[in-house]
Tab-separated table of C-alpha atoms and ligand atoms in Angstrom:
chain	number	residue	atom	x	y	z
A	14	MET	CA	0.000	0.000	0.000
A	15	GLU	CA	1.229	3.481	-0.838
A	16	GLN	CA	2.141	5.870	1.930
A	17	ILE	CA	-0.617	8.252	3.059
A	18	PHE	CA	0.952	11.715	3.045
A	19	ARG	CA	0.624	13.740	6.211
A	20	VAL	CA	0.056	17.346	5.205
A	21	GLY	CA	0.630	20.227	7.620
A	22	ILE	CA	-0.550	23.785	6.923
A	23	ILE	CA	1.090	27.047	8.025
A	24	GLY	CA	-1.425	29.888	8.488
A	25	ALA	CA	-5.116	29.294	9.175
A	26	GLY	CA	-6.523	31.765	6.651
A	27	SER	CA	-8.790	31.557	3.655
A	28	ILE	CA	-6.735	29.470	1.202
A	29	ALA	CA	-5.691	27.179	4.068
A	30	ALA	CA	-9.377	26.292	4.498
A	31	SER	CA	-9.685	25.426	0.789
A	32	MET	CA	-6.597	23.242	1.062
A	33	ALA	CA	-7.883	21.579	4.245
A	34	GLU	CA	-11.129	20.711	2.491
A	35	THR	CA	-9.175	19.360	-0.491
A	36	VAL	CA	-6.739	17.227	1.512
A	37	GLY	CA	-9.643	15.934	3.608
A	38	ARG	CA	-11.181	14.551	0.420
A	39	MET	CA	-7.982	13.025	-1.019
A	40	PRO	CA	-7.750	9.326	-0.098
A	41	GLU	CA	-3.948	9.330	-0.417
A	42	ALA	CA	-3.386	12.385	1.817
A	43	HIS	CA	-4.209	13.173	5.408
A	44	LEU	CA	-4.766	16.578	7.012
A	45	TYR	CA	-2.219	16.071	9.739
A	46	ALA	CA	-1.773	19.491	11.338
A	47	ILE	CA	-2.684	23.162	11.270
A	48	ALA	CA	-0.298	25.776	12.635
A	49	SER	CA	-1.432	29.287	13.458
A	50	ARG	CA	0.047	32.177	15.416
A	51	SER	CA	-2.913	31.699	17.745
A	52	ILE	CA	-3.689	28.349	19.364
A	53	GLU	CA	-7.383	29.281	19.615
A	54	LYS	CA	-7.500	29.904	15.877
A	55	ALA	CA	-5.627	26.650	15.224
A	56	ARG	CA	-8.106	24.702	17.392
A	57	GLU	CA	-11.067	26.296	15.675
A	58	PHE	CA	-9.585	25.316	12.297
A	59	GLN	CA	-8.862	21.815	13.609
A	60	ASP	CA	-12.473	21.394	14.769
A	61	LYS	CA	-13.827	22.607	11.463
A	62	TRP	CA	-11.556	20.615	9.135
A	63	GLY	CA	-10.600	17.616	11.249
A	64	ALA	CA	-6.823	18.086	11.474
A	65	GLU	CA	-5.098	15.624	13.768
A	66	LYS	CA	-2.965	18.313	15.458
A	67	ALA	CA	-3.320	22.020	16.167
A	68	TYR	CA	-0.248	24.122	16.883
A	69	GLY	CA	-0.161	27.661	18.271
A	70	SER	CA	3.120	28.436	16.505
A	71	TYR	CA	4.482	27.700	13.051
A	72	ASP	CA	7.725	26.415	14.515
A	73	GLU	CA	6.043	23.526	16.329
A	74	LEU	CA	4.780	22.193	13.001
A	75	ILE	CA	8.172	22.700	11.351
A	76	GLN	CA	9.786	20.681	14.155
A	77	ASP	CA	7.218	17.853	13.979
A	78	GLU	CA	8.944	14.689	12.758
A	79	LYS	CA	5.749	13.163	11.415
A	80	VAL	CA	4.758	15.755	8.819
A	81	ASP	CA	5.506	14.745	5.189
A	82	LEU	CA	4.641	17.992	3.419
A	83	ILE	CA	4.188	21.545	4.691
A	84	TYR	CA	1.858	23.831	2.753
A	85	ILE	CA	2.600	27.523	3.336
A	86	ALA	CA	-0.549	29.666	3.189
A	87	THR	CA	0.533	33.043	4.568
A	88	PRO	CA	1.091	36.467	2.930
A	89	HIS	CA	3.849	36.622	0.275
A	90	SER	CA	6.146	38.537	2.628
A	91	HIS	CA	6.389	35.531	4.955
A	92	HIS	CA	6.962	32.728	2.433
A	93	TYR	CA	10.740	33.062	2.255
A	94	GLU	CA	11.495	32.749	5.954
A	95	GLN	CA	8.900	30.042	6.574
A	96	ALA	CA	10.046	27.970	3.588
A	97	ARG	CA	13.659	28.460	4.661
A	98	GLN	CA	12.901	27.145	8.131
A	99	CYS	CA	11.080	24.146	6.659
A	100	LEU	CA	14.023	23.311	4.373
A	101	LEU	CA	16.570	23.755	7.170
A	102	ASN	CA	14.545	21.219	9.141
A	103	GLY	CA	14.347	18.808	6.218
A	104	LYS	CA	10.631	19.376	5.547
A	105	ALA	CA	9.197	19.239	2.026
A	106	VAL	CA	7.504	22.525	1.092
A	107	LEU	CA	4.589	23.459	-1.112
A	108	CYS	CA	4.516	27.258	-0.940
A	109	GLU	CA	1.590	29.374	-2.138
A	110	LYS	CA	2.053	31.852	-4.962
A	111	THR	CA	3.563	34.320	-5.231
A	112	PHE	CA	6.539	32.246	-4.201
A	113	THR	CA	8.615	34.965	-2.478
A	114	ALA	CA	8.906	38.746	-2.329
A	115	ASN	CA	11.530	38.781	-5.083
A	116	LYS	CA	13.878	36.655	-7.176
A	117	ALA	CA	16.800	36.924	-4.761
A	118	GLN	CA	14.763	35.220	-2.030
A	119	ALA	CA	13.541	32.548	-4.468
A	120	GLU	CA	17.113	31.803	-5.574
A	121	GLU	CA	18.198	31.320	-1.981
A	122	LEU	CA	15.378	28.857	-1.354
A	123	VAL	CA	16.110	26.886	-4.506
A	124	ALA	CA	19.813	26.705	-3.590
A	125	LEU	CA	18.914	25.512	-0.103
A	126	ALA	CA	16.503	22.866	-1.430
A	127	ARG	CA	19.262	21.586	-3.727
A	128	GLU	CA	21.860	21.597	-0.983
A	129	ARG	CA	19.584	19.765	1.484
A	130	LYS	CA	17.911	17.624	-1.183
A	131	VAL	CA	14.460	18.572	0.034
A	132	PHE	CA	11.373	19.033	-2.124
A	133	LEU	CA	10.332	22.636	-2.792
A	134	ALA	CA	7.544	23.860	-5.070
A	135	GLU	CA	5.401	26.864	-5.829
A	136	ALA	CA	1.690	26.203	-5.319
A	137	ILE	CA	0.426	28.005	-8.419
A	138	TRP	CA	-2.551	25.710	-8.894
A	139	THR	CA	-3.273	26.465	-12.550
A	140	ARG	CA	0.114	25.050	-13.576
A	141	TYR	CA	-0.828	21.634	-12.201
A	142	MET	CA	-4.453	21.372	-13.357
A	143	PRO	CA	-4.990	18.764	-16.085
A	144	PHE	CA	-7.615	21.005	-17.692
A	145	SER	CA	-5.188	23.961	-17.925
A	146	LYS	CA	-2.667	21.695	-19.602
A	147	GLU	CA	-5.399	20.414	-21.923
A	148	ILE	CA	-6.303	23.989	-22.886
A	149	VAL	CA	-2.705	24.657	-23.913
A	150	LYS	CA	-2.689	21.442	-25.985
A	151	MET	CA	-5.999	22.376	-27.625
A	152	ALA	CA	-4.674	25.843	-28.471
A	153	HIS	CA	-1.640	24.354	-30.192
A	154	SER	CA	-3.363	21.365	-31.832
A	155	GLY	CA	-3.881	23.288	-35.070
A	156	GLU	CA	-7.312	21.684	-35.381
A	157	LEU	CA	-9.432	24.011	-33.278
A	158	ILE	CA	-8.193	27.571	-33.814
A	159	GLY	CA	-5.330	27.166	-36.272
A	160	ARG	CA	-2.152	28.802	-35.061
A	161	PRO	CA	-2.560	30.765	-31.816
A	162	TYR	CA	-1.320	34.351	-32.000
A	163	MET	CA	-3.037	36.301	-29.269
A	164	LEU	CA	-3.992	35.796	-25.640
A	165	THR	CA	-6.185	38.334	-23.907
A	166	ALA	CA	-6.796	37.668	-20.230
A	167	ASN	CA	-8.345	39.490	-17.272
A	168	LEU	CA	-8.585	38.778	-13.581
A	169	GLY	CA	-10.165	40.957	-10.929
A	170	TYR	CA	-11.548	40.736	-7.414
A	171	PRO	CA	-12.524	43.612	-5.103
A	172	ILE	CA	-9.892	42.839	-2.448
A	173	GLU	CA	-7.959	46.098	-2.101
A	174	HIS	CA	-9.120	46.513	1.530
A	175	LYS	CA	-7.355	43.302	2.648
A	176	GLU	CA	-4.216	43.896	4.709
A	177	ARG	CA	-2.125	41.475	2.670
A	178	ILE	CA	-3.177	43.219	-0.560
A	179	LYS	CA	-2.784	46.845	0.467
A	180	LYS	CA	0.463	46.824	2.458
A	181	PRO	CA	3.982	46.865	0.967
A	182	GLU	CA	5.346	45.113	4.058
A	183	LEU	CA	3.078	42.140	3.275
A	184	CYS	CA	4.160	42.298	-0.403
A	185	GLY	CA	0.739	43.498	-1.462
A	186	GLY	CA	-0.552	44.573	-4.849
A	187	ALA	CA	-2.519	43.129	-7.732
A	188	LEU	CA	0.569	41.872	-9.583
A	189	LEU	CA	1.704	39.335	-6.989
A	190	ASP	CA	-1.800	38.322	-6.027
A	191	LEU	CA	-3.600	38.270	-9.387
A	192	GLY	CA	-1.169	39.196	-12.161
A	193	VAL	CA	0.650	35.918	-11.760
A	194	TYR	CA	-2.341	33.985	-13.151
A	195	PRO	CA	-2.474	35.530	-16.639
A	196	ILE	CA	1.333	35.665	-16.685
A	197	ASN	CA	1.526	31.931	-15.980
A	198	LEU	CA	-1.080	31.284	-18.660
A	199	ALA	CA	0.911	33.370	-21.166
A	200	PHE	CA	4.071	31.426	-20.290
A	201	MET	CA	2.229	28.106	-20.673
A	202	LEU	CA	0.931	29.156	-24.078
A	203	PHE	CA	3.784	31.120	-25.610
A	204	GLY	CA	6.806	30.432	-23.412
A	205	ASN	CA	8.719	32.402	-20.817
A	206	SER	CA	10.796	34.640	-23.076
A	207	PRO	CA	8.787	37.519	-24.471
A	208	GLU	CA	10.956	39.801	-26.540
A	209	ARG	CA	9.291	43.026	-25.405
A	210	ILE	CA	7.095	43.924	-22.455
A	211	MET	CA	4.945	47.017	-22.043
A	212	SER	CA	3.053	47.648	-18.859
A	213	CYS	CA	1.600	50.208	-16.482
A	214	CYS	CA	-0.260	50.321	-13.188
A	215	SER	CA	-2.184	52.516	-10.786
A	216	LYS	CA	-1.308	52.363	-7.085
A	217	ASN	CA	-2.834	52.866	-3.677
A	218	GLU	CA	-1.630	55.512	-1.211
A	219	LEU	CA	0.888	53.036	0.242
A	220	GLY	CA	2.519	52.548	-3.143
A	221	VAL	CA	1.423	49.056	-4.214
A	222	ASP	CA	-0.279	48.434	-7.566
A	223	LEU	CA	-4.041	47.955	-7.430
A	224	GLN	CA	-4.623	47.695	-11.166
A	225	ASN	CA	-2.226	46.833	-13.909
A	226	SER	CA	-1.977	46.181	-17.591
A	227	MET	CA	0.757	44.093	-19.207
A	228	THR	CA	1.502	43.265	-22.822
A	229	PHE	CA	4.071	40.661	-23.833
A	230	ILE	CA	5.302	40.492	-27.413
A	231	TYR	CA	7.021	37.282	-28.481
A	232	PRO	CA	9.725	36.917	-31.151
A	233	GLU	CA	7.380	35.270	-33.673
A	234	GLY	CA	4.696	37.904	-33.241
A	235	GLU	CA	2.490	36.244	-30.631
A	236	MET	CA	1.094	38.633	-28.038
A	237	ALA	CA	-0.369	38.280	-24.561
A	238	VAL	CA	-2.422	41.267	-23.396
A	239	MET	CA	-3.407	41.073	-19.742
A	240	GLN	CA	-5.101	43.163	-17.086
A	241	THR	CA	-5.594	42.523	-13.399
A	242	THR	CA	-7.358	44.547	-10.738
A	243	ALA	CA	-7.677	44.285	-6.966
A	244	ARG	CA	-10.396	46.969	-7.011
A	245	CYS	CA	-13.165	45.320	-9.019
A	246	ALA	CA	-14.652	42.032	-10.001
A	247	ASN	CA	-14.316	41.384	-13.709
A	248	ASP	CA	-15.067	38.621	-16.196
A	249	ARG	CA	-11.874	36.598	-15.391
A	250	MET	CA	-11.936	35.485	-19.001
A	251	GLY	CA	-9.159	34.448	-21.290
A	252	VAL	CA	-9.413	34.365	-25.073
A	253	VAL	CA	-6.847	32.540	-27.166
A	254	SER	CA	-7.144	33.655	-30.779
A	255	GLY	CA	-5.710	31.833	-33.725
A	256	ASP	CA	-5.802	32.324	-37.493
A	257	LYS	CA	-8.711	29.844	-37.839
A	258	GLY	CA	-10.796	30.665	-34.773
A	259	TYR	CA	-10.656	31.425	-31.096
A	260	MET	CA	-11.313	29.788	-27.769
A	261	VAL	CA	-12.909	31.459	-24.765
A	262	ILE	CA	-11.797	30.283	-21.315
A	263	ASP	CA	-14.527	31.079	-18.792
A	264	ASN	CA	-12.207	31.691	-15.824
A	265	ILE	CA	-8.427	31.772	-16.132
A	266	ASN	CA	-8.101	31.294	-12.361
A	267	ASN	CA	-10.005	27.983	-12.380
A	268	PRO	CA	-11.133	27.059	-15.881
A	269	HIS	CA	-14.336	25.063	-16.162
A	270	THR	CA	-15.497	25.655	-19.718
A	271	VAL	CA	-13.763	26.421	-22.973
A	272	THR	CA	-15.925	27.437	-25.910
A	273	VAL	CA	-14.442	27.361	-29.380
A	274	TYR	CA	-15.570	29.557	-32.282
A	275	ASP	CA	-14.572	29.764	-35.928
A	276	THR	CA	-13.620	33.007	-37.678
A	277	ASN	CA	-17.339	33.652	-38.389
A	278	HIS	CA	-18.055	33.489	-34.636
A	279	LYS	CA	-19.945	30.236	-35.066
A	280	GLN	CA	-19.540	27.964	-32.046
A	281	THR	CA	-17.669	24.834	-33.096
A	282	GLY	CA	-17.081	23.120	-29.766
A	283	ILE	CA	-17.461	23.259	-26.049
A	284	TYR	CA	-15.174	21.514	-23.582
A	285	THR	CA	-15.712	21.174	-19.853
A	286	CYS	CA	-13.366	20.374	-17.022
A	287	PRO	CA	-13.702	16.801	-15.736
A	288	PRO	CA	-14.927	16.561	-12.102
A	289	GLN	CA	-12.322	17.657	-9.578
A	290	ILE	CA	-12.260	18.023	-5.792
A	291	THR	CA	-11.487	21.738	-5.710
A	292	GLY	CA	-8.613	21.982	-8.187
A	293	TYR	CA	-6.026	22.238	-5.401
A	294	GLU	CA	-5.527	18.473	-5.312
A	295	TYR	CA	-3.262	18.474	-8.374
A	296	GLU	CA	-0.458	20.465	-6.757
A	297	VAL	CA	-0.592	18.111	-3.769
A	298	HIS	CA	-0.486	15.094	-6.113
A	299	ALA	CA	2.490	16.592	-7.935
A	300	ALA	CA	4.312	17.100	-4.635
A	301	MET	CA	3.570	13.547	-3.497
A	302	GLU	CA	4.704	12.092	-6.804
A	303	ALA	CA	7.985	14.037	-6.762
A	304	ILE	CA	8.692	13.149	-3.128
A	305	ARG	CA	8.018	9.465	-3.816
A	306	LYS	CA	10.453	9.600	-6.743
A	307	GLY	CA	13.019	11.438	-4.624
A	308	VAL	CA	13.076	14.547	-6.814
A	309	ILE	CA	13.098	18.043	-5.360
A	310	GLU	CA	10.902	19.904	-7.840
A	311	PRO	CA	7.657	19.131	-9.679
A	312	GLU	CA	7.612	18.553	-13.428
A	313	ASP	CA	4.739	20.972	-13.993
A	314	MET	CA	6.407	23.900	-12.245
A	315	PRO	CA	10.178	23.416	-12.156
A	316	HIS	CA	12.343	25.763	-10.071
A	317	ALA	CA	13.672	27.465	-13.207
A	318	GLU	CA	10.135	28.531	-14.161
A	319	THR	CA	9.388	29.885	-10.686
A	320	LEU	CA	12.653	31.862	-10.841
A	321	ARG	CA	11.773	33.197	-14.286
A	322	ILE	CA	8.378	34.355	-13.007
A	323	MET	CA	10.021	36.035	-10.010
A	324	GLU	CA	12.504	37.785	-12.301
A	325	LEU	CA	9.669	39.127	-14.418
A	326	LEU	CA	7.699	40.317	-11.375
A	327	ASP	CA	10.817	42.095	-10.079
A	328	SER	CA	11.307	43.890	-13.395
A	329	LEU	CA	7.651	44.938	-13.640
A	330	ARG	CA	7.686	46.284	-10.081
A	331	LYS	CA	10.930	48.109	-10.734
A	332	GLU	CA	9.410	49.808	-13.748
A	333	TRP	CA	6.306	50.756	-11.771
A	334	GLY	CA	8.198	51.886	-8.666
A	335	VAL	CA	6.493	49.299	-6.444
A	336	ALA	CA	9.014	48.338	-3.739
A	337	TYR	CA	8.792	46.102	-0.696
A	338	PRO	CA	10.894	46.435	2.467
A	339	SER	CA	12.283	42.943	1.812
A	340	ASP	CA	13.543	43.831	-1.679
A	341	LYS	CA	17.132	43.507	-2.712
A	342	LEU	CA	16.512	44.684	-6.243
B	429	LIG	N1	-4.075	29.417	-5.097
B	429	LIG	C1	-5.084	30.231	-4.900
B	429	LIG	O1	-6.128	30.095	-5.530
B	429	LIG	C2	-4.976	31.299	-3.886
B	429	LIG	C3	-6.109	32.011	-3.500
B	429	LIG	C4	-5.973	32.954	-2.488
B	429	LIG	C5	-4.738	33.191	-1.942
B	429	LIG	N2	-3.631	32.513	-2.359
B	429	LIG	C6	-2.311	32.750	-1.754
B	429	LIG	O2	-2.341	32.194	-0.445
B	429	LIG	C7	-1.627	33.014	0.462
B	429	LIG	C8	-2.548	33.407	1.603
B	429	LIG	O3	-3.706	34.032	1.098
B	429	LIG	P1	-5.101	34.007	1.905
B	429	LIG	O4	-6.115	34.583	0.981
B	429	LIG	O5	-5.344	32.675	2.494
B	429	LIG	O6	-4.779	35.064	3.047
B	429	LIG	P2	-5.470	35.204	4.484
B	429	LIG	O7	-6.865	34.692	4.465
B	429	LIG	O8	-5.210	36.611	4.908
B	429	LIG	O9	-4.622	34.213	5.375
B	429	LIG	C9	-3.238	34.350	5.551
B	429	LIG	C10	-2.839	33.728	6.878
B	429	LIG	O10	-1.455	33.972	7.044
B	429	LIG	C11	-1.150	34.098	8.425
B	429	LIG	N3	-0.296	35.269	8.669
B	429	LIG	C12	0.961	35.232	9.171
B	429	LIG	N4	1.463	36.441	9.313
B	429	LIG	C13	0.525	37.293	8.893
B	429	LIG	C14	0.457	38.707	8.829
B	429	LIG	N5	1.478	39.494	9.208
B	429	LIG	N6	-0.669	39.249	8.363
B	429	LIG	C15	-1.691	38.485	7.964
B	429	LIG	N7	-1.672	37.121	8.008
B	429	LIG	C16	-0.584	36.549	8.481
B	429	LIG	C17	-2.479	34.170	9.161
B	429	LIG	O11	-2.655	32.897	9.752
B	429	LIG	P3	-2.635	32.695	11.343
B	429	LIG	O12	-3.321	33.901	11.917
B	429	LIG	O13	-3.382	31.451	11.485
B	429	LIG	O14	-1.215	32.585	11.783
B	429	LIG	C18	-3.521	34.362	8.077
B	429	LIG	O15	-4.737	33.757	8.382
B	429	LIG	C19	-1.080	34.171	-0.381
B	429	LIG	O16	0.217	33.836	-0.798
B	429	LIG	C20	-2.002	34.217	-1.585
B	429	LIG	O17	-1.416	34.760	-2.751
B	429	LIG	C21	-3.758	31.569	-3.300
């Protein structure tokens, strides 16, 4: 029988609850522990989601010999130090997006994971979803939309009031919270080396971006045109256009339906996502598979790709004048 993975979570916030629900429904994983800065909050989370252990400090979980995988679900500003502590204590890490405050921090973590031979991965769920990967295959199949040339993608939620979004010391802003989704989709579709990038943003009074617009131009003429906003809800849609038609992705953050049209706007196909638990199970599967094989990074989101994303985020922020206290730009 295969090992049941004991998953521990750092930070008892909103995404931690989604992960707890997911792990609770995965037969091959077990919600082992929740760690919060407050023991009362940890116990409340434990009661709600059925974790075996509740810790009132993150360190207690990091020191626990029984945990197989630690999922970090705190603000971006805290990922680096928490992941570092996990790696120093030999604990496999699945760390929420955005991976770290900047590329320098990400490089240090990757070097440490290599040195200690411990698994480390960015939990950017769309990179692991079978349906996302299927969408990329469909776009490039040649049969549905011809050759893909243009991605347009939007993502927006009215979340600017949240502490972790509005404050530079928590690495706030729309780019790190939302921008990473269309950027990852653009990289999946057209690769990670756009030749030219044009972008702009508007900021809050603390200096983090609340809305942004980014255009990537690739060497063979493909373009990705993306907008994200932490001020408003928007359609969350992605459209991949090719020379023989286009495909509309209903929600780039968690795609459920892709509708394909020909150049006369006649619907030629509709594809739906096969049943899933929540969509977060795939990153956990990928971590389990890599750990079982003894490799320190997942195939779907290798370290080099996380570093490339971090490099791009650094350069966009530099251009926009969005700085965090933890930056070493
Ligand atoms: N993959 C996705 O779909 C998705 C969706 C949303 C968010 N995320 C990512 O998940 C991470 C957490 O987001 P979230 O929406 O879950 O945030 P959240 O609800 O605010 O929860 C974050 C948790 O981090 C802990 N924390 C530690 N230091 C903190 C500080 N100084 N200020 C605030 N919280 C602190 C808190 O847990 P304790 O009080 O228990 O210690 C808090 O509950 C972010 O990296 C975000 O980008 C991913």
